[in-house]
């Protein structure tokens, strides 16, 4: 190891970080100043990566879970040779910069994961580690190993205080993810002061209880850090937490205090820090020459590692042409086999969650790379994948079904990690009302343009006896208002298949599908091209009524059938019924496109078993047939009668 080179890199990380934050007059200098060594050692000596090809499939992954310390990551990426220029560094936290306030995967070369909301990064790292084992089990042979890499993460106290880190770390220990190595920057300082005011638990014992290997060392002993990683790698049965004691804001006038966590050092503070660190006091954005020289030398070895992998990959491909064809399908998201879609007849009655289960198995047959599971609700969610490779366990890494346990937040972030890794596509499932548990993760997935698939069952008051705690009211509206999230609420079994096809077609956004617990009928569709129109416009005509109907009903989910029944009770009006599978897509149509679907109606009525919010632009308040209070406990039909949320109740609105 070139210790002098590593020390020059660490010193340069501190220099670039404090100056970028000072120039922006915004940022968090504490972590980059305090943890520069671990980044220098990781990118310089430990990680298998190639800055010339940040998308190399068998690279090691690094996640900065403590994303507020983003200048640590930008600095090391710049020094190592990724596409992060000095001008990018100088433009930190400015509009359009490649170095935004917190790391974003679509903006900065070499950033694996959008992070910043604390705890989510380590949970995504768990997903990446899961993906590595799944792909290794499928594609490595006795002669060739083409999937063999590690996932690293850097966390702070804040990450480990957030509940999602507990969920994900518990799952990682249970799954024995031996190629997951997490560094804990233990400086015992948070925004409000010493962590002793809130956080005094024994982290080592906590992680030992999770089933992790726990190692300790100093942030400032680069040889020790490398040795600890080697020790971690020797135990392949456990993930590893390496606790590195550090000094937040090392070298700054206010080092080891909360003042240095999240505010620029000030011009005088920067000068004093540079003096303390042996840097030129009056030179900004200074890089120690040995730092650039060090990485110039290392780049040959980085490139050689990828070339060696490519050589083995081509040998493996020549010897295993069928596996290579499958590999390409996995990474390109292509169909791996034919499978007929489930078929239904008009009048068939089944819950859309049951139809979803049939469609899931159809998709799993078509796309071997589809993996996932439920948060302890496989039966109620109907997410059992039949004829698969079983459940994913330490003994069966080929398993496609992931048992997440009651960990909705971690489930969502593990899904994100799997999709971030590439080569697989992940789905997860729970009750619709419990989507609130993973909402923060869904938001980051949408920002990251990840195609996570969420199966959300028990979608309304028709949950019945479980009562208002389990009956979603505001949930659909709250999901729809997250940018770049697609929310689908199919009205019958046939639409459920279309919803799954739309979900699998997504490349750049999460898809939430809401399914019923109660049985609903398969209805005739007036639109002969309804499947294509549903996919293109988010809505289509179920019942024509006429070109100029008296009323057009916009309905979603189970309320499509309700609307058809209600319309049949109103003999003196011509009523068109439109199924709005994707309200957001329908919202975004032009007025002309909407009118083609709605017809030249004199009046519009909306029907949805949820809150009014979001529908106000389509109908008058009195014509929005929704539920705007919490539900009630009782048999589903009785609850519906209590709210007058029935075909007869809707017919009363239509007759007005």
mmCIF file of C-alpha atoms in Angstrom, residues 134-135 137-139 322-323 325-327 329-331 333-339 360-372 385 387-389 398-401 423-427 504:
data_model
loop_
_atom_site.group_PDB
_atom_site.id
_atom_site.type_symbol
_atom_site.label_atom_id
_atom_site.label_comp_id
_atom_site.label_asym_id
_atom_site.label_seq_id
_atom_site.Cartn_x
_atom_site.Cartn_y
_atom_site.Cartn_z
ATOM 1 C CA UNK A 134 -28.839 -13.931 -6.647
ATOM 2 C CA UNK A 135 -26.926 -13.286 -9.861
ATOM 3 C CA UNK A 137 -26.041 -18.266 -7.968
ATOM 4 C CA UNK A 138 -27.593 -18.088 -11.425
ATOM 5 C CA UNK A 139 -24.570 -17.372 -13.582
ATOM 6 C CA UNK A 322 -27.457 -20.307 -23.265
ATOM 7 C CA UNK A 323 -26.397 -18.689 -20.005
ATOM 8 C CA UNK A 325 -28.286 -15.287 -23.763
ATOM 9 C CA UNK A 326 -30.054 -15.334 -20.418
ATOM 10 C CA UNK A 327 -27.523 -12.885 -18.938
ATOM 11 C CA UNK A 329 -31.995 -10.795 -21.143
ATOM 12 C CA UNK A 330 -31.566 -10.190 -17.411
ATOM 13 C CA UNK A 331 -29.559 -7.008 -17.868
ATOM 14 C CA UNK A 333 -35.002 -6.464 -19.185
ATOM 15 C CA UNK A 334 -36.013 -8.764 -22.033
ATOM 16 C CA UNK A 335 -38.513 -11.596 -22.025
ATOM 17 C CA UNK A 336 -37.002 -14.970 -21.201
ATOM 18 C CA UNK A 337 -39.950 -17.226 -22.062
ATOM 19 C CA UNK A 338 -43.476 -17.192 -23.457
ATOM 20 C CA UNK A 339 -46.432 -17.438 -21.114
ATOM 21 C CA UNK A 360 -47.794 -12.142 -11.236
ATOM 22 C CA UNK A 361 -47.212 -15.778 -12.084
ATOM 23 C CA UNK A 362 -47.690 -15.017 -15.762
ATOM 24 C CA UNK A 363 -45.071 -12.261 -15.508
ATOM 25 C CA UNK A 364 -42.733 -14.464 -13.479
ATOM 26 C CA UNK A 365 -42.933 -17.092 -16.225
ATOM 27 C CA UNK A 366 -42.233 -14.497 -18.912
ATOM 28 C CA UNK A 367 -39.465 -12.715 -17.043
ATOM 29 C CA UNK A 368 -37.146 -14.962 -15.073
ATOM 30 C CA UNK A 369 -35.397 -11.892 -13.622
ATOM 31 C CA UNK A 370 -38.517 -10.790 -11.712
ATOM 32 C CA UNK A 371 -37.954 -11.341 -7.974
ATOM 33 C CA UNK A 372 -39.671 -10.182 -4.815
ATOM 34 C CA UNK A 385 -44.708 -17.345 -7.247
ATOM 35 C CA UNK A 387 -42.936 -23.229 -10.004
ATOM 36 C CA UNK A 388 -40.072 -20.948 -9.076
ATOM 37 C CA UNK A 389 -36.753 -21.723 -7.448
ATOM 38 C CA UNK A 398 -31.485 -18.892 -6.505
ATOM 39 C CA UNK A 399 -34.780 -18.363 -4.727
ATOM 40 C CA UNK A 400 -36.996 -15.730 -6.355
ATOM 41 C CA UNK A 401 -39.337 -15.219 -3.409
ATOM 42 C CA UNK A 423 -29.769 -7.478 -13.736
ATOM 43 C CA UNK A 424 -32.946 -8.101 -11.735
ATOM 44 C CA UNK A 425 -36.317 -6.415 -11.226
ATOM 45 C CA UNK A 426 -37.875 -6.348 -7.782
ATOM 46 C CA UNK A 427 -41.449 -6.176 -6.549
ATOM 47 C CA UNK A 504 -43.275 -4.398 -16.230
#
